[in-house]
Short mmCIF file of C-alpha atoms and ligand atoms in Angstrom, two decimals:
data_model
loop_
_atom_site.label_atom_id
_atom_site.label_comp_id
_atom_site.label_asym_id
_atom_site.label_seq_id
_atom_site.Cartn_x
_atom_site.Cartn_y
_atom_site.Cartn_z
CA MET A 1 203.17 48.45 84.60
CA LYS A 2 201.69 46.00 82.75
CA ALA A 3 198.77 43.21 82.88
CA THR A 4 200.30 39.34 82.00
CA LYS A 5 197.99 37.70 79.81
CA ILE A 6 196.82 33.83 81.40
CA CYS A 7 194.84 32.64 77.60
CA GLU A 8 193.01 34.33 75.80
CA GLY A 9 190.58 37.17 76.99
CA VAL A 10 192.44 36.10 80.79
CA TYR A 11 194.57 38.88 82.06
CA TRP A 12 196.77 38.89 85.82
CA VAL A 13 196.32 42.25 86.80
CA GLY A 14 197.68 42.24 90.88
CA ALA A 15 200.09 43.46 92.34
CA ILE A 16 203.90 41.74 93.59
CA ASP A 17 204.72 42.56 97.58
CA TRP A 18 208.28 41.76 97.15
CA ASP A 19 208.85 43.33 100.81
CA LEU A 20 206.23 41.37 102.87
CA ARG A 21 208.14 39.45 105.48
CA ASN A 22 205.23 39.03 108.07
CA PHE A 23 201.74 37.84 107.46
CA HIS A 24 200.17 38.11 110.67
CA GLY A 25 202.83 36.20 112.41
CA TYR A 26 203.82 33.81 109.23
CA GLU A 27 207.22 34.53 108.03
CA THR A 28 206.93 35.45 104.39
CA GLU A 29 210.48 35.00 103.26
CA LYS A 30 209.26 35.29 99.39
CA GLY A 31 206.87 38.20 100.05
CA SER A 32 203.56 37.27 98.44
CA THR A 33 201.64 38.46 95.31
CA TYR A 34 197.90 39.57 95.81
CA ASN A 35 196.28 38.08 92.47
CA ALA A 36 193.55 39.77 90.62
CA TYR A 37 191.97 38.68 87.13
CA LEU A 38 190.47 40.60 84.35
CA VAL A 39 188.14 38.95 82.10
CA LEU A 40 187.20 40.56 78.67
CA ASP A 41 184.02 39.65 77.32
CA GLU A 42 181.01 41.25 76.60
CA LYS A 43 180.74 41.98 80.51
CA VAL A 44 184.08 43.29 81.80
CA THR A 45 185.34 41.38 84.82
CA LEU A 46 187.27 41.86 87.90
CA ILE A 47 188.15 38.71 90.07
CA ASP A 48 189.25 40.11 93.45
CA ALA A 49 190.92 43.17 93.97
CA VAL A 50 194.61 43.48 95.70
CA LYS A 51 195.37 44.00 98.95
CA THR A 52 195.08 47.67 100.46
CA GLY A 53 197.96 50.04 99.52
CA PHE A 54 198.23 47.88 96.01
CA GLU A 55 195.66 49.66 94.20
CA ASN A 56 197.20 51.67 92.26
CA GLU A 57 199.76 49.02 90.97
CA MET A 58 196.41 46.97 89.78
CA ILE A 59 194.81 50.17 88.27
CA ALA A 60 197.80 50.72 86.23
CA ARG A 61 197.78 46.86 85.03
CA ILE A 62 193.95 46.71 84.44
CA SER A 63 194.72 49.80 82.16
CA SER A 64 197.25 48.67 80.35
CA VAL A 65 194.62 46.65 78.48
CA ILE A 66 191.26 48.26 79.03
CA ASP A 67 189.95 51.58 80.58
CA PRO A 68 188.80 50.23 84.50
CA ALA A 69 185.88 52.44 84.01
CA LYS A 70 184.39 50.17 81.51
CA ILE A 71 184.77 47.10 84.58
CA ASP A 72 181.25 46.12 84.61
CA VAL A 73 181.32 42.61 87.27
CA ILE A 74 183.58 42.81 90.04
CA ILE A 75 184.20 39.03 91.93
CA SER A 76 184.93 39.14 95.50
CA ASN A 77 185.90 35.93 96.64
CA HIS A 78 187.10 36.74 100.17
CA ALA A 79 186.46 40.08 101.82
CA GLU A 80 189.93 39.90 103.79
CA PRO A 81 191.40 43.11 103.16
CA ASP A 82 194.25 41.27 100.80
CA HIS A 83 191.73 40.62 97.99
CA SER A 84 189.14 43.71 98.75
CA GLY A 85 191.57 46.31 99.63
CA GLY A 86 191.17 47.50 96.05
CA ILE A 87 187.89 47.62 95.71
CA PRO A 88 186.62 51.09 97.14
CA ALA A 89 189.51 52.48 94.40
CA LEU A 90 187.81 50.57 91.76
CA HIS A 91 184.04 51.53 92.79
CA LYS A 92 185.01 54.72 92.33
CA LEU A 93 186.56 54.56 88.59
CA ALA A 94 183.20 52.09 87.97
CA PRO A 95 180.30 52.81 90.03
CA ASN A 96 178.16 51.01 88.00
CA ALA A 97 179.88 47.62 88.57
CA LYS A 98 177.81 45.35 90.06
CA ILE A 99 179.87 43.74 93.11
CA TYR A 100 179.01 39.82 93.69
CA CYS A 101 179.94 37.98 96.83
CA ALA A 102 179.23 35.32 98.97
CA ALA A 103 175.58 35.88 100.34
CA GLY A 104 175.44 36.11 104.04
CA ALA A 105 179.18 36.26 105.14
CA GLY A 106 180.41 38.08 102.15
CA VAL A 107 177.87 40.88 101.83
CA LYS A 108 178.36 41.50 105.96
CA ASP A 109 181.97 41.76 105.97
CA LEU A 110 182.45 43.77 102.74
CA THR A 111 179.69 45.65 104.36
CA ALA A 112 181.86 45.92 107.31
CA TYR A 113 184.94 47.28 105.74
CA TYR A 114 184.01 49.43 102.68
CA GLY A 115 180.31 50.58 103.45
CA ASP A 116 176.92 49.35 101.18
CA LEU A 117 178.37 49.71 97.88
CA GLY A 118 175.58 47.32 96.78
CA TYR A 119 176.61 44.12 97.22
CA ILE A 120 175.18 41.07 95.16
CA GLY A 121 175.33 37.71 97.39
CA VAL A 122 175.59 34.62 95.67
CA LYS A 123 174.72 31.32 96.56
CA ALA A 124 176.37 27.71 96.48
CA GLY A 125 175.98 26.94 92.33
CA GLU A 126 174.73 30.70 91.59
CA THR A 127 175.69 31.42 87.56
CA LEU A 128 176.68 34.48 86.21
CA SER A 129 176.73 34.99 82.39
CA VAL A 130 179.28 37.49 81.51
CA GLY A 131 178.95 36.87 77.34
CA LYS A 132 180.74 34.05 76.36
CA ARG A 133 181.29 32.71 79.54
CA THR A 134 179.68 31.91 82.64
CA PHE A 135 180.89 32.04 86.21
CA THR A 136 179.66 29.16 88.89
CA PHE A 137 180.00 30.68 92.68
CA LEU A 138 180.84 27.67 95.39
CA PRO A 139 181.15 28.67 98.36
CA THR A 140 184.21 27.29 100.62
CA PRO A 141 183.46 28.29 104.09
CA MET A 142 186.69 28.57 106.53
CA VAL A 143 189.09 28.23 103.33
CA HIS A 144 190.02 30.53 104.75
CA TRP A 145 187.13 32.44 106.23
CA PRO A 146 183.39 31.83 106.46
CA ASP A 147 183.24 33.88 103.65
CA ASN A 148 185.27 32.49 101.00
CA MET A 149 183.91 31.46 97.71
CA VAL A 150 185.60 29.99 94.42
CA SER A 151 184.53 30.61 91.31
CA PHE A 152 184.86 28.48 88.34
CA MET A 153 184.75 29.79 84.51
CA ALA A 154 183.50 28.18 81.76
CA PRO A 155 184.17 27.33 78.92
CA ASP A 156 188.06 28.27 79.97
CA GLY A 157 187.93 25.95 82.62
CA ILE A 158 189.58 28.86 84.99
CA LEU A 159 188.75 27.82 89.07
CA PHE A 160 189.64 31.36 90.86
CA SER A 161 190.41 29.30 94.35
CA ASN A 162 191.20 32.50 96.42
CA ASP A 163 193.27 31.47 99.07
CA ALA A 164 193.19 27.83 98.09
CA PHE A 165 196.24 26.86 96.74
CA GLY A 166 197.88 29.99 97.39
CA GLN A 167 201.29 30.12 98.36
CA HIS A 168 203.10 33.71 100.01
CA TYR A 169 205.85 33.66 96.79
CA ALA A 170 206.59 36.97 94.98
CA THR A 171 207.56 36.36 91.33
CA PHE A 172 207.19 37.81 87.99
CA GLU A 173 206.15 34.64 86.64
CA ARG A 174 202.67 34.00 86.44
CA LEU A 175 202.21 29.94 86.00
CA ASP A 176 203.85 27.00 87.61
CA THR A 177 205.30 25.92 84.32
CA GLU A 178 207.69 28.94 84.20
CA CYS A 179 208.12 29.75 87.90
CA ASP A 180 210.84 27.84 90.27
CA LEU A 181 208.09 24.80 90.94
CA PRO A 182 210.12 23.33 93.91
CA GLU A 183 209.85 26.49 95.36
CA ALA A 184 206.29 27.18 94.71
CA PHE A 185 205.77 23.73 96.58
CA VAL A 186 207.38 24.53 99.49
CA GLN A 187 205.32 27.72 99.25
CA ALA A 188 202.03 26.17 98.82
CA ARG A 189 202.99 23.61 102.04
CA LYS A 190 204.06 26.39 104.09
CA TYR A 191 200.45 28.46 103.10
CA TYR A 192 198.70 25.71 103.53
CA ALA A 193 200.15 24.73 106.92
CA ASN A 194 200.27 28.46 108.04
CA ILE A 195 196.65 29.78 106.90
CA VAL A 196 194.97 26.72 106.05
CA GLN A 197 195.37 23.70 108.02
CA PRO A 198 192.79 23.80 110.86
CA TYR A 199 190.29 23.71 108.42
CA GLY A 200 191.04 20.78 107.16
CA MET A 201 187.58 19.03 106.88
CA GLN A 202 186.15 22.00 105.21
CA THR A 203 188.87 21.92 102.87
CA ALA A 204 188.21 18.43 101.90
CA LYS A 205 184.51 19.28 101.57
CA ALA A 206 185.70 22.05 99.09
CA LEU A 207 187.62 19.91 97.30
CA ALA A 208 184.62 17.27 97.05
CA ALA A 209 182.92 20.46 95.74
CA CYS A 210 185.33 21.07 93.12
CA ALA A 211 186.09 17.13 91.83
CA GLY A 212 183.36 17.17 89.61
CA LEU A 213 184.52 20.54 87.70
CA PRO A 214 186.46 20.26 84.26
CA ILE A 215 189.74 22.09 85.84
CA GLN A 216 191.76 23.22 83.32
CA THR A 217 193.89 26.01 85.05
CA ILE A 218 193.79 26.58 89.04
CA CYS A 219 194.62 30.53 89.20
CA PRO A 220 194.41 31.80 93.32
CA SER A 221 194.63 34.78 94.90
CA HIS A 222 198.34 34.67 95.94
CA GLY A 223 201.59 33.21 94.04
CA ILE A 224 201.13 31.26 90.98
CA ALA A 225 198.77 29.86 88.69
CA TRP A 226 198.34 25.85 88.60
CA THR A 227 198.34 24.78 84.65
CA LYS A 228 200.47 21.76 84.31
CA HIS A 229 200.75 20.15 88.10
CA ILE A 230 197.04 20.59 88.83
CA PRO A 231 197.36 16.83 89.52
CA GLU A 232 199.87 17.12 92.14
CA ILE A 233 198.61 20.67 94.13
CA LEU A 234 194.88 18.67 94.31
CA ALA A 235 196.81 15.34 96.06
CA LEU A 236 199.17 17.08 98.13
CA TYR A 237 195.62 19.16 99.35
CA LYS A 238 194.17 15.89 99.47
CA ALA A 239 196.62 14.29 101.86
CA TRP A 240 196.80 17.82 103.95
CA SER A 241 193.51 18.23 104.60
CA ALA A 242 192.95 14.20 105.41
CA GLY A 243 195.47 14.71 107.85
CA GLU A 244 197.90 12.53 106.51
CA GLN A 245 201.13 11.82 108.75
CA GLU A 246 204.59 10.47 108.42
CA ASP A 247 206.67 8.35 110.61
CA THR A 248 208.74 11.59 111.61
CA ALA A 249 208.95 13.73 115.13
CA ALA A 250 209.48 17.69 115.44
CA VAL A 251 211.35 18.40 118.52
CA VAL A 252 211.32 22.16 118.96
CA TYR A 253 212.94 23.46 122.13
CA ASP A 254 214.29 26.39 123.68
CA THR A 255 217.64 26.11 126.11
CA MET A 256 219.22 28.52 128.90
CA TRP A 257 222.18 27.03 129.60
CA HIS A 258 221.87 23.83 126.80
CA SER A 259 220.10 21.58 129.49
CA THR A 260 217.10 20.87 127.61
CA GLU A 261 219.32 21.02 124.36
CA GLN A 262 220.99 18.54 125.43
CA MET A 263 217.56 17.05 126.40
CA ALA A 264 216.10 17.58 123.19
CA GLN A 265 218.49 15.31 121.46
CA ALA A 266 218.17 12.59 124.19
CA ILE A 267 214.87 12.51 122.93
CA ALA A 268 215.78 12.99 119.00
CA ASP A 269 218.20 10.38 119.51
CA GLY A 270 215.18 8.08 120.91
CA PHE A 271 213.31 8.72 118.13
CA ALA A 272 216.17 7.93 115.28
CA ALA A 273 216.54 4.62 116.97
CA CYS A 274 213.01 3.50 116.82
CA GLY A 275 212.75 4.44 112.89
CA ILE A 276 211.36 7.92 113.30
CA LYS A 277 212.58 10.83 111.46
CA PRO A 278 213.26 13.20 113.87
CA ARG A 279 213.97 17.32 113.12
CA LEU A 280 215.38 19.98 115.73
CA TYR A 281 214.26 23.03 115.97
CA ASN A 282 216.03 25.43 118.39
CA LEU A 283 213.39 28.58 119.27
CA HIS A 284 216.14 30.86 118.74
CA TYR A 285 216.53 30.67 115.25
CA SER A 286 213.83 28.77 113.65
CA HIS A 287 210.27 30.47 113.35
CA ASN A 288 207.34 29.03 114.26
CA SER A 289 205.76 29.31 110.43
CA ASP A 290 208.69 27.26 108.99
CA ILE A 291 208.34 24.33 112.19
CA ILE A 292 204.53 24.26 111.47
CA ALA A 293 205.19 23.69 108.21
CA ASP A 294 207.54 21.07 108.45
CA ALA A 295 205.59 19.47 111.71
CA MET A 296 202.11 19.54 109.50
CA THR A 297 202.81 15.66 108.56
CA ALA A 298 204.88 14.52 111.56
CA LYS A 299 203.32 11.65 113.55
CA TYR A 300 204.67 13.09 117.06
CA ILE A 301 206.31 16.49 118.52
CA ALA A 302 208.08 17.00 121.32
CA VAL A 303 208.06 20.46 123.09
CA GLY A 304 211.05 21.35 125.76
CA SER A 305 211.82 24.39 128.11
CA PRO A 306 213.74 25.41 131.02
CA THR A 307 211.86 26.52 133.97
CA LEU A 308 212.46 30.24 133.41
CA ASN A 309 210.66 32.37 136.51
CA ASN A 310 208.58 29.77 137.04
CA ASN A 311 207.30 29.46 133.43
CA MET A 312 207.79 28.17 130.67
CA MET A 313 210.18 30.24 128.66
CA PRO A 314 208.22 32.86 126.22
CA SER A 315 209.67 31.50 123.62
CA VAL A 316 208.09 28.18 123.97
CA ALA A 317 204.82 29.55 124.56
CA SER A 318 204.82 31.79 121.88
CA PHE A 319 205.31 28.40 120.03
CA LEU A 320 202.59 26.62 121.76
CA THR A 321 200.38 29.30 121.14
CA TYR A 322 200.55 29.59 117.61
CA PHE A 323 200.62 25.50 117.54
CA LYS A 324 197.24 25.81 119.59
CA GLY A 325 195.45 27.91 116.86
CA LEU A 326 197.35 25.71 113.62
CA THR A 327 196.99 22.00 114.80
CA GLY A 328 195.33 20.24 112.10
CA ASN A 329 195.78 16.52 113.26
CA LYS A 330 196.52 14.68 116.53
CA LYS A 331 199.65 13.94 117.63
CA LYS A 332 201.42 12.11 120.00
CA SER A 333 203.18 14.18 122.05
CA ILE A 334 206.81 14.80 124.89
CA ALA A 335 207.06 17.70 127.28
CA PHE A 336 210.65 17.88 128.62
CA GLY A 337 212.31 20.42 130.25
CA SER A 338 215.71 21.39 132.66
CA PHE A 339 215.38 23.11 135.79
CA GLY A 340 217.46 24.74 138.76
CA TRP A 341 214.40 25.25 141.13
CA GLY A 342 210.84 25.14 140.58
CA GLY A 343 210.90 23.11 137.58
CA GLN A 344 207.16 24.08 136.29
CA SER A 345 207.71 24.35 132.63
CA PRO A 346 207.52 20.65 131.81
CA ASP A 347 204.02 20.18 133.20
CA GLN A 348 202.93 24.02 131.75
CA VAL A 349 204.37 22.29 128.39
CA HIS A 350 202.21 18.82 128.77
CA GLU A 351 198.71 21.39 129.29
CA MET A 352 199.33 23.55 126.25
CA LEU A 353 200.51 20.10 124.35
CA ALA A 354 196.98 18.75 125.63
CA ALA A 355 195.33 21.75 124.56
CA CYS A 356 196.95 21.05 120.83
CA LYS A 357 194.90 17.94 120.96
CA CYS A 358 197.92 15.79 121.38
CA GLU A 359 198.13 12.43 123.86
CA ALA A 360 201.26 12.32 125.95
CA LEU A 361 203.45 9.56 124.77
CA LEU A 362 205.66 9.86 128.40
CA PRO A 363 204.56 11.57 131.22
CA PRO A 364 206.51 14.95 131.05
CA VAL A 365 210.58 14.72 131.59
CA ARG A 366 212.35 16.72 133.79
CA VAL A 367 216.35 17.05 134.83
CA GLN A 368 217.64 19.42 137.55
CA TYR A 369 220.43 21.31 136.64
CA ARG A 370 222.64 19.44 134.18
CA PRO A 371 221.66 15.84 132.98
CA THR A 372 224.26 13.30 133.31
CA GLU A 373 225.28 10.84 130.68
CA GLU A 374 223.06 8.14 132.72
CA GLN A 375 219.85 10.58 133.00
CA LEU A 376 220.31 11.23 128.63
CA GLY A 377 220.40 7.47 127.96
CA LYS A 378 217.62 6.99 130.20
CA ILE A 379 215.57 9.89 127.80
CA THR A 380 216.58 7.71 124.77
CA ALA A 381 215.21 4.28 126.28
CA ASP A 382 212.39 5.71 127.38
CA VAL A 383 211.24 7.06 124.02
CA CYS A 384 212.53 4.02 122.33
CA ALA A 385 210.35 1.91 124.95
CA ALA A 386 207.02 4.51 124.30
CA LEU A 387 207.28 3.76 120.94
CA LYS A 388 207.87 0.31 120.87
CA GLY A 389 204.93 -0.09 123.06
CA GLU A 390 202.13 2.08 120.80
FE1 FEO B 401 194.70 36.01 101.37
FE2 FEO B 401 192.30 34.99 103.62
O1 FEO B 401 193.03 36.15 102.41
#
């Protein structure tokens, strides 16, 4: 396995995980990469260090350029094990390499995972010269853990951004100019929605901190690096982190005997009749993480469940739990569902949506047994009236 040259003296030496299909609940249908970058200067520097289990791939790629024992500096922008897992193996090969990470949380997290390897904590704006090049460290807490930081390398203008601007996208190509660009943007959106979304405010601060930097290349620690398309990805991050919404509605449901499904369609008709573009997601077929990626910018969300054994269906509880953790902006919501007896699920969904910072557009909508054409028509009309009354 060989390193890939990014520019003069800078090499990608990471690992490609073609088989990754689940990243703590996030369906990663395109796999991922764990990027590490090698900089050859007076001091040999490695930025980030791949996931546990991929150390040998990284070391092989480093070895195609230089003996790993010659590494002088390791910059660990983030202690999560998909970026720091290779540090112990590198420490064995290059025991004198100095390991830099965020002061406080970075030192604490790396020590917890790997013991005391003499980590050097750096603060906002601190610099490190490695020869002709100088790194400036900028903490980006909560993008994605408290310890995250980015490292800007001058004069090349490379921002090593770790999780920020990343994509779970396994590909042999390393740059936005070489890869399937639409796919990179799809995966960047899904990544933001499923990893970064709850921390929009912190992301906006991180973007502001980077705004004055003369960035030529953004090298994240997952997926491809951004070169020609930096303005587009920065604009998208700005919009996403600001919680910008579109006139769309996500209608999410499970169904037992198609009654809740019919209600979902009636609700979607109500949105469509009022100029809001609906999209329906049957939880039997759609994965939580795909729904979250689509719904991130939706102004409205409707969630429906039949009542099963006095409860909402487990698939709906799973979606709402996932949604609660990732709610990035306030949406208007509708809870709905059919029932045979009992009928608790619409209220339960309503309560969960309130816990997801949603504001109810309508009181919970319920139908016993199969909805009649008249009931479905009323649901559509009620949704439309509520939208017109906003
Ligand atoms: Fe890719 Fe927060 O780790």
